[in-house]
Amino acid sequence: MNSDQAPPPSENSAEMQSNADQENFSESESIDQSTEELLQVLGRALAEPPEIKRSLLVPIQNRIHHTTRGRYFRDRFSRLKEPLPLILMASILVLMLAAAIFFVFQPIFEAEKAVERPPSPTDPFSGEIPSR
Amino acid sequence: MVQSSDSLESADSIARLKQRDEHLFNRLVRMHEGNVYRLIWRMVGHQQEAEDLTQEVFVQVFRALPTFRGDSKLTTWIYRIAVNLTKNRGKYLSRRHHKGHDEFDAEKMNKAQKTAQGITMGENSRPDEMAIGRQAESIVLQCLQKLPDEYRQLLVLRDVEHLSYDEVTKITGLAQGTVKSRLHRARAELKASVNERLEGGER
């Protein structure tokens, strides 16, 4: 059902007057003052509907998931409002992984460095005075 | 109403929506759920019913997206689905002689209804004009609910949502002349109903 193919307007009695309506219609666009006031009252009365307590997105996703027999909105990620949090979470995970790797392998790297570069006897920073 | 949602009206977005891109659909829901809910509430007058129908509208939208041809704006198309669903629900409920959901929410209706007598439209010179205004709103809402569905829908679309005639014709699928004449009759009927109610109250 799309608009383009949305359900056709009902064939009730009022609609059957459609052609007659168009032929007989001669209303000008002007509205008298009392009607104008009435419409203003109507507008005010309908201005603020009760607020929706929470977004209808999740129930809508659930309904679609159910009616499509699980084909759509099957996982948590597809239910996210935007893909951005997914990208953000992936980035954070990669960073955490990199940090973990760094901390695990850091002592090994340090040890290797120590083995590779023994203190030179002439090393001014070694703290030892070379004997003559 | 038909607010600008250019980012979703672009050809690229429409193409992705037609392929049922779930993330883009989520955005579509977030952008339009408020407007659709408001429109439906204005027509059915019941919060729970309006929320339920709003959900159903987006399920229908998701289902029908691949067949969207783009003859109208996406927002107009969504509104059309909303109006048709509301109309069908109204018919279903009237067939079942269901009255419970066809009334404006009690808290809205009862604000000042208890003393809603002796009011005339446009009479705002009393010190308690705020209360009188609420009484008038309550009466108008009650009279609106007594109108035939097609009249109520046109009043909401044109006089409350302030849509153009072009948008109203696209949404309702009626010819513009029909929209205008029906709207004229709807306003007249609402006015007569309100006057009758006020005169009844004055007696």
mmCIF file of C-alpha atoms in Angstrom:
data_model
loop_
_atom_site.group_PDB
_atom_site.id
_atom_site.type_symbol
_atom_site.label_atom_id
_atom_site.label_comp_id
_atom_site.label_asym_id
_atom_site.label_seq_id
_atom_site.Cartn_x
_atom_site.Cartn_y
_atom_site.Cartn_z
ATOM 1 C CA MET A 1 0.000 0.000 0.000
ATOM 2 C CA ASN A 2 1.745 3.110 -0.996
ATOM 3 C CA SER A 3 0.383 6.433 -1.681
ATOM 4 C CA ASP A 4 1.072 6.122 -4.978
ATOM 5 C CA GLN A 5 -0.874 2.983 -4.326
ATOM 6 C CA ALA A 6 -2.340 3.890 -0.992
ATOM 7 C CA PRO A 7 -5.767 2.441 -0.331
ATOM 8 C CA PRO A 8 -8.277 4.224 -2.490
ATOM 9 C CA PRO A 9 -10.632 6.596 -0.742
ATOM 10 C CA SER A 10 -13.737 4.905 0.500
ATOM 11 C CA GLU A 11 -16.837 4.791 -1.616
ATOM 12 C CA ASN A 12 -19.179 6.137 0.972
ATOM 13 C CA SER A 13 -22.120 8.318 0.268
ATOM 14 C CA ALA A 14 -20.246 11.534 0.878
ATOM 15 C CA GLU A 15 -17.622 10.592 -1.648
ATOM 16 C CA MET A 16 -20.181 9.720 -4.226
ATOM 17 C CA GLN A 17 -21.197 13.353 -4.179
ATOM 18 C CA SER A 18 -17.734 14.231 -5.369
ATOM 19 C CA ASN A 19 -18.624 15.229 -8.890
ATOM 20 C CA ALA A 20 -21.602 17.210 -7.769
ATOM 21 C CA ASP A 21 -19.381 18.922 -5.220
ATOM 22 C CA GLN A 22 -16.995 20.078 -7.852
ATOM 23 C CA GLU A 23 -19.724 21.323 -10.147
ATOM 24 C CA ASN A 24 -21.712 23.104 -7.519
ATOM 25 C CA PHE A 25 -18.863 24.526 -5.527
ATOM 26 C CA SER A 26 -18.723 28.252 -5.614
ATOM 27 C CA GLU A 27 -17.343 29.093 -2.208
ATOM 28 C CA SER A 28 -14.985 31.965 -2.031
ATOM 29 C CA GLU A 29 -11.869 31.543 0.078
ATOM 30 C CA SER A 30 -13.019 34.175 2.528
ATOM 31 C CA ILE A 31 -14.163 32.947 5.903
ATOM 32 C CA ASP A 32 -16.465 35.039 8.058
ATOM 33 C CA GLN A 33 -15.192 36.305 11.369
ATOM 34 C CA SER A 34 -17.116 33.936 13.613
ATOM 35 C CA THR A 35 -15.868 30.953 11.639
ATOM 36 C CA GLU A 36 -12.355 32.332 11.831
ATOM 37 C CA GLU A 37 -12.682 32.570 15.611
ATOM 38 C CA LEU A 38 -14.079 29.071 15.766
ATOM 39 C CA LEU A 39 -11.133 27.745 13.784
ATOM 40 C CA GLN A 40 -8.734 29.564 16.075
ATOM 41 C CA VAL A 41 -10.337 27.876 19.061
ATOM 42 C CA LEU A 42 -10.099 24.563 17.249
ATOM 43 C CA GLY A 43 -6.431 25.176 16.522
ATOM 44 C CA ARG A 44 -5.730 25.987 20.157
ATOM 45 C CA ALA A 45 -7.668 22.959 21.369
ATOM 46 C CA LEU A 46 -5.658 20.643 19.148
ATOM 47 C CA ALA A 47 -2.345 22.424 19.517
ATOM 48 C CA GLU A 48 -0.757 20.200 22.119
ATOM 49 C CA PRO A 49 -1.456 16.501 22.107
ATOM 50 C CA PRO A 50 -0.376 14.449 25.103
ATOM 51 C CA GLU A 51 3.328 13.805 24.812
ATOM 52 C CA ILE A 52 4.613 10.436 23.788
ATOM 53 C CA LYS A 53 6.446 9.063 26.800
ATOM 54 C CA ARG A 54 9.198 7.530 24.705
ATOM 55 C CA SER A 55 10.083 7.140 21.077
ATOM 56 C CA LEU A 56 7.953 4.721 19.109
ATOM 57 C CA LEU A 57 11.004 3.499 17.213
ATOM 58 C CA VAL A 58 11.581 0.325 19.231
ATOM 59 C CA PRO A 59 7.974 -0.908 19.081
ATOM 60 C CA ILE A 60 7.942 -0.119 15.366
ATOM 61 C CA GLN A 61 11.135 -2.139 14.859
ATOM 62 C CA ASN A 62 9.634 -4.991 16.860
ATOM 63 C CA ARG A 63 6.496 -4.973 14.761
ATOM 64 C CA ILE A 64 8.481 -4.984 11.533
ATOM 65 C CA HIS A 65 10.720 -7.745 12.878
ATOM 66 C CA HIS A 66 7.623 -9.764 13.735
ATOM 67 C CA THR A 67 5.678 -9.137 10.527
ATOM 68 C CA THR A 68 8.689 -9.892 8.330
ATOM 69 C CA ARG A 69 9.358 -13.071 10.317
ATOM 70 C CA GLY A 70 12.688 -11.827 11.531
ATOM 71 C CA ARG A 71 14.043 -10.707 8.191
ATOM 72 C CA TYR A 72 14.515 -7.091 9.230
ATOM 73 C CA PHE A 73 15.809 -5.562 12.452
ATOM 74 C CA ARG A 74 17.206 -8.916 13.431
ATOM 75 C CA ASP A 75 20.124 -7.667 15.513
ATOM 76 C CA ARG A 76 20.900 -4.920 17.952
ATOM 77 C CA PHE A 77 23.049 -2.982 15.524
ATOM 78 C CA SER A 78 20.354 -2.604 12.926
ATOM 79 C CA ARG A 79 18.164 -1.239 15.665
ATOM 80 C CA LEU A 80 20.511 1.575 16.508
ATOM 81 C CA LYS A 81 19.137 4.916 15.519
ATOM 82 C CA GLU A 82 22.283 5.786 13.617
ATOM 83 C CA PRO A 83 25.277 3.757 12.497
ATOM 84 C CA LEU A 84 27.512 6.296 14.249
ATOM 85 C CA PRO A 85 27.455 4.565 17.646
ATOM 86 C CA LEU A 86 28.480 1.366 15.917
ATOM 87 C CA ILE A 87 31.507 3.069 14.365
ATOM 88 C CA LEU A 88 32.280 4.717 17.684
ATOM 89 C CA MET A 89 32.095 1.411 19.532
ATOM 90 C CA ALA A 90 34.311 -0.275 16.961
ATOM 91 C CA SER A 91 36.884 2.506 17.285
ATOM 92 C CA ILE A 92 36.880 2.257 21.065
ATOM 93 C CA LEU A 93 37.306 -1.524 20.880
ATOM 94 C CA VAL A 94 40.266 -1.203 18.510
ATOM 95 C CA LEU A 95 41.872 1.378 20.804
ATOM 96 C CA MET A 96 41.339 -0.825 23.842
ATOM 97 C CA LEU A 97 42.839 -3.779 22.013
ATOM 98 C CA ALA A 98 45.858 -1.719 20.989
ATOM 99 C CA ALA A 99 46.327 -0.533 24.570
ATOM 100 C CA ALA A 100 46.090 -4.100 25.882
ATOM 101 C CA ILE A 101 48.659 -5.304 23.390
ATOM 102 C CA PHE A 102 50.944 -2.450 24.301
ATOM 103 C CA PHE A 103 50.780 -3.164 28.026
ATOM 104 C CA VAL A 104 51.231 -6.922 27.560
ATOM 105 C CA PHE A 105 54.228 -6.628 25.289
ATOM 106 C CA GLN A 106 55.821 -3.562 26.810
ATOM 107 C CA PRO A 107 57.927 -5.504 29.421
ATOM 108 C CA ILE A 108 59.159 -7.824 26.672
ATOM 109 C CA PHE A 109 60.210 -4.908 24.520
ATOM 110 C CA GLU A 110 61.914 -3.297 27.475
ATOM 111 C CA ALA A 111 63.819 -6.502 28.273
ATOM 112 C CA GLU A 112 64.914 -6.859 24.677
ATOM 113 C CA LYS A 113 66.193 -3.313 24.680
ATOM 114 C CA ALA A 114 68.139 -3.952 27.832
ATOM 115 C CA VAL A 115 69.753 -7.048 26.304
ATOM 116 C CA GLU A 116 70.526 -5.324 23.028
ATOM 117 C CA ARG A 117 72.193 -2.314 24.619
ATOM 118 C CA PRO A 118 74.450 -3.232 27.565
ATOM 119 C CA PRO A 119 75.911 -0.275 29.378
ATOM 120 C CA SER A 120 79.049 0.919 27.696
ATOM 121 C CA PRO A 121 82.101 1.299 29.926
ATOM 122 C CA THR A 122 82.495 4.793 28.583
ATOM 123 C CA ASP A 123 78.872 5.563 28.868
ATOM 124 C CA PRO A 124 78.691 8.830 30.752
ATOM 125 C CA PHE A 125 75.239 7.892 31.934
ATOM 126 C CA SER A 126 76.117 4.476 33.277
ATOM 127 C CA GLY A 127 77.276 5.978 36.580
ATOM 128 C CA GLU A 128 80.487 3.942 36.646
ATOM 129 C CA ILE A 129 84.018 5.393 36.391
ATOM 130 C CA PRO A 130 86.114 3.378 33.991
ATOM 131 C CA SER A 131 89.214 1.953 35.699
ATOM 132 C CA ARG A 132 92.592 2.731 34.224
ATOM 133 C CA MET B 1 3.396 20.200 8.532
ATOM 134 C CA VAL B 2 5.078 18.800 5.691
ATOM 135 C CA GLN B 3 8.352 19.918 7.094
ATOM 136 C CA SER B 4 11.511 20.006 5.202
ATOM 137 C CA SER B 5 13.343 16.758 5.540
ATOM 138 C CA ASP B 6 15.612 17.351 2.628
ATOM 139 C CA SER B 7 18.205 14.881 3.742
ATOM 140 C CA LEU B 8 15.702 12.090 3.337
ATOM 141 C CA GLU B 9 14.010 13.511 0.266
ATOM 142 C CA SER B 10 17.135 13.275 -1.861
ATOM 143 C CA ALA B 11 17.215 10.731 -4.649
ATOM 144 C CA ASP B 12 20.019 8.854 -2.940
ATOM 145 C CA SER B 13 18.147 8.600 0.351
ATOM 146 C CA ILE B 14 14.949 7.566 -1.364
ATOM 147 C CA ALA B 15 16.835 4.868 -3.252
ATOM 148 C CA ARG B 16 18.346 3.565 -0.014
ATOM 149 C CA LEU B 17 14.981 3.674 1.724
ATOM 150 C CA LYS B 18 13.426 1.746 -1.135
ATOM 151 C CA GLN B 19 16.043 -0.905 -0.537
ATOM 152 C CA ARG B 20 14.891 -0.887 3.069
ATOM 153 C CA ASP B 21 18.039 0.523 4.572
ATOM 154 C CA GLU B 22 17.322 -0.041 8.248
ATOM 155 C CA HIS B 23 19.436 2.793 9.624
ATOM 156 C CA LEU B 24 17.920 5.301 7.249
ATOM 157 C CA PHE B 25 14.475 4.012 8.088
ATOM 158 C CA ASN B 26 15.260 4.547 11.768
ATOM 159 C CA ARG B 27 16.097 8.149 10.935
ATOM 160 C CA LEU B 28 12.882 8.486 8.998
ATOM 161 C CA VAL B 29 10.895 7.278 12.004
ATOM 162 C CA ARG B 30 12.712 9.631 14.361
ATOM 163 C CA MET B 31 12.096 12.563 12.045
ATOM 164 C CA HIS B 32 8.415 11.973 11.433
ATOM 165 C CA GLU B 33 6.985 10.041 14.362
ATOM 166 C CA GLY B 34 6.065 13.231 16.200
ATOM 167 C CA ASN B 35 4.244 14.779 13.264
ATOM 168 C CA VAL B 36 2.434 11.583 12.379
ATOM 169 C CA TYR B 37 1.409 10.990 15.988
ATOM 170 C CA ARG B 38 0.150 14.567 16.301
ATOM 171 C CA LEU B 39 -1.891 14.291 13.112
ATOM 172 C CA ILE B 40 -3.456 11.016 14.137
ATOM 173 C CA TRP B 41 -4.181 12.210 17.661
ATOM 174 C CA ARG B 42 -5.924 15.233 16.203
ATOM 175 C CA MET B 43 -8.151 12.934 14.192
ATOM 176 C CA VAL B 44 -8.848 10.175 16.711
ATOM 177 C CA GLY B 45 -8.489 12.118 19.965
ATOM 178 C CA HIS B 46 -7.055 9.265 21.965
ATOM 179 C CA GLN B 47 -3.410 8.966 22.950
ATOM 180 C CA GLN B 48 -3.084 5.203 23.070
ATOM 181 C CA GLU B 49 -4.980 4.796 19.844
ATOM 182 C CA ALA B 50 -2.820 7.473 18.221
ATOM 183 C CA GLU B 51 0.409 5.784 19.349
ATOM 184 C CA ASP B 52 -0.805 2.433 18.102
ATOM 185 C CA LEU B 53 -1.823 3.834 14.740
ATOM 186 C CA THR B 54 1.460 5.720 14.426
ATOM 187 C CA GLN B 55 3.339 2.462 14.847
ATOM 188 C CA GLU B 56 1.135 0.834 12.258
ATOM 189 C CA VAL B 57 1.714 3.716 9.852
ATOM 190 C CA PHE B 58 5.475 3.173 9.931
ATOM 191 C CA VAL B 59 5.094 -0.569 9.541
ATOM 192 C CA GLN B 60 3.005 0.128 6.440
ATOM 193 C CA VAL B 61 5.558 2.674 5.268
ATOM 194 C CA PHE B 62 8.369 0.142 5.638
ATOM 195 C CA ARG B 63 6.340 -2.452 3.789
ATOM 196 C CA ALA B 64 5.406 -0.101 0.958
ATOM 197 C CA LEU B 65 8.727 1.724 0.561
ATOM 198 C CA PRO B 66 9.943 -0.308 -2.434
ATOM 199 C CA THR B 67 6.839 0.740 -4.362
ATOM 200 C CA PHE B 68 7.176 4.448 -3.586
ATOM 201 C CA ARG B 69 7.287 6.161 -6.964
ATOM 202 C CA GLY B 70 8.161 9.634 -5.790
ATOM 203 C CA ASP B 71 5.118 11.304 -7.338
ATOM 204 C CA SER B 72 4.744 13.255 -4.123
ATOM 205 C CA LYS B 73 7.068 14.187 -1.289
ATOM 206 C CA LEU B 74 7.924 11.411 1.084
ATOM 207 C CA THR B 75 6.282 13.285 3.952
ATOM 208 C CA THR B 76 3.064 13.741 2.002
ATOM 209 C CA TRP B 77 3.097 10.053 1.184
ATOM 210 C CA ILE B 78 3.511 9.143 4.848
ATOM 211 C CA TYR B 79 0.663 11.482 5.784
ATOM 212 C CA ARG B 80 -1.503 9.845 3.183
ATOM 213 C CA ILE B 81 -0.877 6.433 4.658
ATOM 214 C CA ALA B 82 -1.650 7.859 8.100
ATOM 215 C CA VAL B 83 -4.932 9.373 6.954
ATOM 216 C CA ASN B 84 -5.995 6.190 5.157
ATOM 217 C CA LEU B 85 -5.157 4.000 8.124
ATOM 218 C CA THR B 86 -7.025 6.314 10.474
ATOM 219 C CA LYS B 87 -10.005 6.292 8.146
ATOM 220 C CA ASN B 88 -9.995 2.512 7.923
ATOM 221 C CA ARG B 89 -9.646 2.168 11.685
ATOM 222 C CA GLY B 90 -12.581 4.537 12.154
ATOM 223 C CA LYS B 91 -14.719 2.445 9.845
ATOM 224 C CA TYR B 92 -13.703 -0.736 11.622
ATOM 225 C CA LEU B 93 -14.545 0.725 14.998
ATOM 226 C CA SER B 94 -17.856 2.153 13.812
ATOM 227 C CA ARG B 95 -18.816 -1.232 12.375
ATOM 228 C CA ARG B 96 -18.181 -2.664 15.803
ATOM 229 C CA HIS B 97 -20.110 0.221 17.389
ATOM 230 C CA HIS B 98 -16.973 1.055 19.298
ATOM 231 C CA LYS B 99 -17.197 4.450 20.919
ATOM 232 C CA GLY B 100 -14.535 4.281 23.584
ATOM 233 C CA HIS B 101 -11.615 5.412 21.474
ATOM 234 C CA ASP B 102 -13.391 8.057 19.536
ATOM 235 C CA GLU B 103 -13.219 10.743 22.143
ATOM 236 C CA PHE B 104 -10.617 13.249 23.093
ATOM 237 C CA ASP B 105 -8.615 12.355 26.119
ATOM 238 C CA ALA B 106 -10.511 12.881 29.281
ATOM 239 C CA GLU B 107 -8.021 15.229 30.858
ATOM 240 C CA LYS B 108 -8.208 17.513 27.867
ATOM 241 C CA MET B 109 -11.972 17.397 27.684
ATOM 242 C CA ASN B 110 -12.634 17.828 31.351
ATOM 243 C CA LYS B 111 -10.445 20.812 31.998
ATOM 244 C CA ALA B 112 -13.335 23.186 32.257
ATOM 245 C CA GLN B 113 -16.231 21.269 30.893
ATOM 246 C CA LYS B 114 -18.193 21.153 34.129
ATOM 247 C CA THR B 115 -19.209 24.754 33.877
ATOM 248 C CA ALA B 116 -19.313 25.059 30.122
ATOM 249 C CA GLN B 117 -22.497 27.040 29.875
ATOM 250 C CA GLY B 118 -23.407 30.453 28.638
ATOM 251 C CA ILE B 119 -20.378 30.957 26.452
ATOM 252 C CA THR B 120 -20.406 32.585 23.070
ATOM 253 C CA MET B 121 -17.611 32.461 20.568
ATOM 254 C CA GLY B 122 -15.264 35.367 20.747
ATOM 255 C CA GLU B 123 -16.465 36.450 24.176
ATOM 256 C CA ASN B 124 -13.253 37.085 26.009
ATOM 257 C CA SER B 125 -14.001 40.082 28.150
ATOM 258 C CA ARG B 126 -14.474 38.247 31.452
ATOM 259 C CA PRO B 127 -11.725 38.132 34.049
ATOM 260 C CA ASP B 128 -11.744 34.344 33.864
ATOM 261 C CA GLU B 129 -11.287 34.348 30.138
ATOM 262 C CA MET B 130 -8.650 31.658 30.322
ATOM 263 C CA ALA B 131 -11.145 29.250 31.848
ATOM 264 C CA ILE B 132 -13.760 30.281 29.351
ATOM 265 C CA GLY B 133 -11.282 29.703 26.565
ATOM 266 C CA ARG B 134 -10.703 26.167 27.802
ATOM 267 C CA GLN B 135 -14.424 25.587 28.039
ATOM 268 C CA ALA B 136 -14.829 26.763 24.475
ATOM 269 C CA GLU B 137 -12.017 24.443 23.362
ATOM 270 C CA SER B 138 -13.664 21.537 25.128
ATOM 271 C CA ILE B 139 -16.991 22.199 23.409
ATOM 272 C CA VAL B 140 -15.360 22.572 20.009
ATOM 273 C CA LEU B 141 -13.517 19.278 20.488
ATOM 274 C CA GLN B 142 -16.712 17.486 21.402
ATOM 275 C CA CYS B 143 -18.465 18.901 18.350
ATOM 276 C CA LEU B 144 -15.504 17.987 16.157
ATOM 277 C CA GLN B 145 -15.799 14.377 17.266
ATOM 278 C CA LYS B 146 -19.413 14.289 16.154
ATOM 279 C CA LEU B 147 -18.548 15.257 12.600
ATOM 280 C CA PRO B 148 -18.228 12.598 9.915
ATOM 281 C CA ASP B 149 -14.683 11.270 9.571
ATOM 282 C CA GLU B 150 -14.023 12.876 6.212
ATOM 283 C CA TYR B 151 -15.060 16.305 7.504
ATOM 284 C CA ARG B 152 -12.926 15.943 10.607
ATOM 285 C CA GLN B 153 -9.910 14.894 8.571
ATOM 286 C CA LEU B 154 -10.210 17.865 6.249
ATOM 287 C CA LEU B 155 -10.584 20.294 9.133
ATOM 288 C CA VAL B 156 -7.501 18.856 10.800
ATOM 289 C CA LEU B 157 -5.410 18.827 7.655
ATOM 290 C CA ARG B 158 -6.360 22.278 6.435
ATOM 291 C CA ASP B 159 -7.334 24.320 9.486
ATOM 292 C CA VAL B 160 -5.145 22.772 12.166
ATOM 293 C CA GLU B 161 -2.117 21.443 10.297
ATOM 294 C CA HIS B 162 -2.384 24.364 7.847
ATOM 295 C CA LEU B 163 -1.492 22.272 4.838
ATOM 296 C CA SER B 164 -1.926 23.725 1.385
ATOM 297 C CA TYR B 165 -4.857 22.602 -0.746
ATOM 298 C CA ASP B 166 -2.373 20.892 -3.006
ATOM 299 C CA GLU B 167 -1.035 18.814 -0.121
ATOM 300 C CA VAL B 168 -4.532 18.063 1.154
ATOM 301 C CA THR B 169 -5.614 16.820 -2.259
ATOM 302 C CA LYS B 170 -2.542 14.607 -2.507
ATOM 303 C CA ILE B 171 -3.071 13.212 0.959
ATOM 304 C CA THR B 172 -6.787 12.570 0.681
ATOM 305 C CA GLY B 173 -6.856 11.662 -2.987
ATOM 306 C CA LEU B 174 -9.799 14.021 -3.499
ATOM 307 C CA ALA B 175 -10.114 16.657 -6.187
ATOM 308 C CA GLN B 176 -9.392 20.181 -5.065
ATOM 309 C CA GLY B 177 -12.969 21.311 -5.705
ATOM 310 C CA THR B 178 -14.231 18.463 -3.559
ATOM 311 C CA VAL B 179 -11.802 19.355 -0.795
ATOM 312 C CA LYS B 180 -12.940 22.979 -0.806
ATOM 313 C CA SER B 181 -16.642 22.254 -0.842
ATOM 314 C CA ARG B 182 -16.375 19.589 1.812
ATOM 315 C CA LEU B 183 -14.257 21.814 3.941
ATOM 316 C CA HIS B 184 -16.864 24.542 3.584
ATOM 317 C CA ARG B 185 -19.567 22.147 4.729
ATOM 318 C CA ALA B 186 -17.377 20.813 7.521
ATOM 319 C CA ARG B 187 -16.793 24.301 8.907
ATOM 320 C CA ALA B 188 -20.484 25.140 8.620
ATOM 321 C CA GLU B 189 -21.472 21.924 10.340
ATOM 322 C CA LEU B 190 -18.956 22.433 13.121
ATOM 323 C CA LYS B 191 -20.150 25.995 13.630
ATOM 324 C CA ALA B 192 -23.789 24.936 13.702
ATOM 325 C CA SER B 193 -23.010 22.177 16.144
ATOM 326 C CA VAL B 194 -21.084 24.502 18.458
ATOM 327 C CA ASN B 195 -23.817 27.148 18.308
ATOM 328 C CA GLU B 196 -26.451 24.548 19.055
ATOM 329 C CA ARG B 197 -24.421 23.382 22.017
ATOM 330 C CA LEU B 198 -23.930 26.903 23.302
ATOM 331 C CA GLU B 199 -27.582 27.800 22.903
ATOM 332 C CA GLY B 200 -28.494 24.610 24.709
ATOM 333 C CA GLY B 201 -26.153 25.613 27.510
ATOM 334 C CA GLU B 202 -27.662 29.076 27.821
ATOM 335 C CA ARG B 203 -31.150 27.771 28.350
#
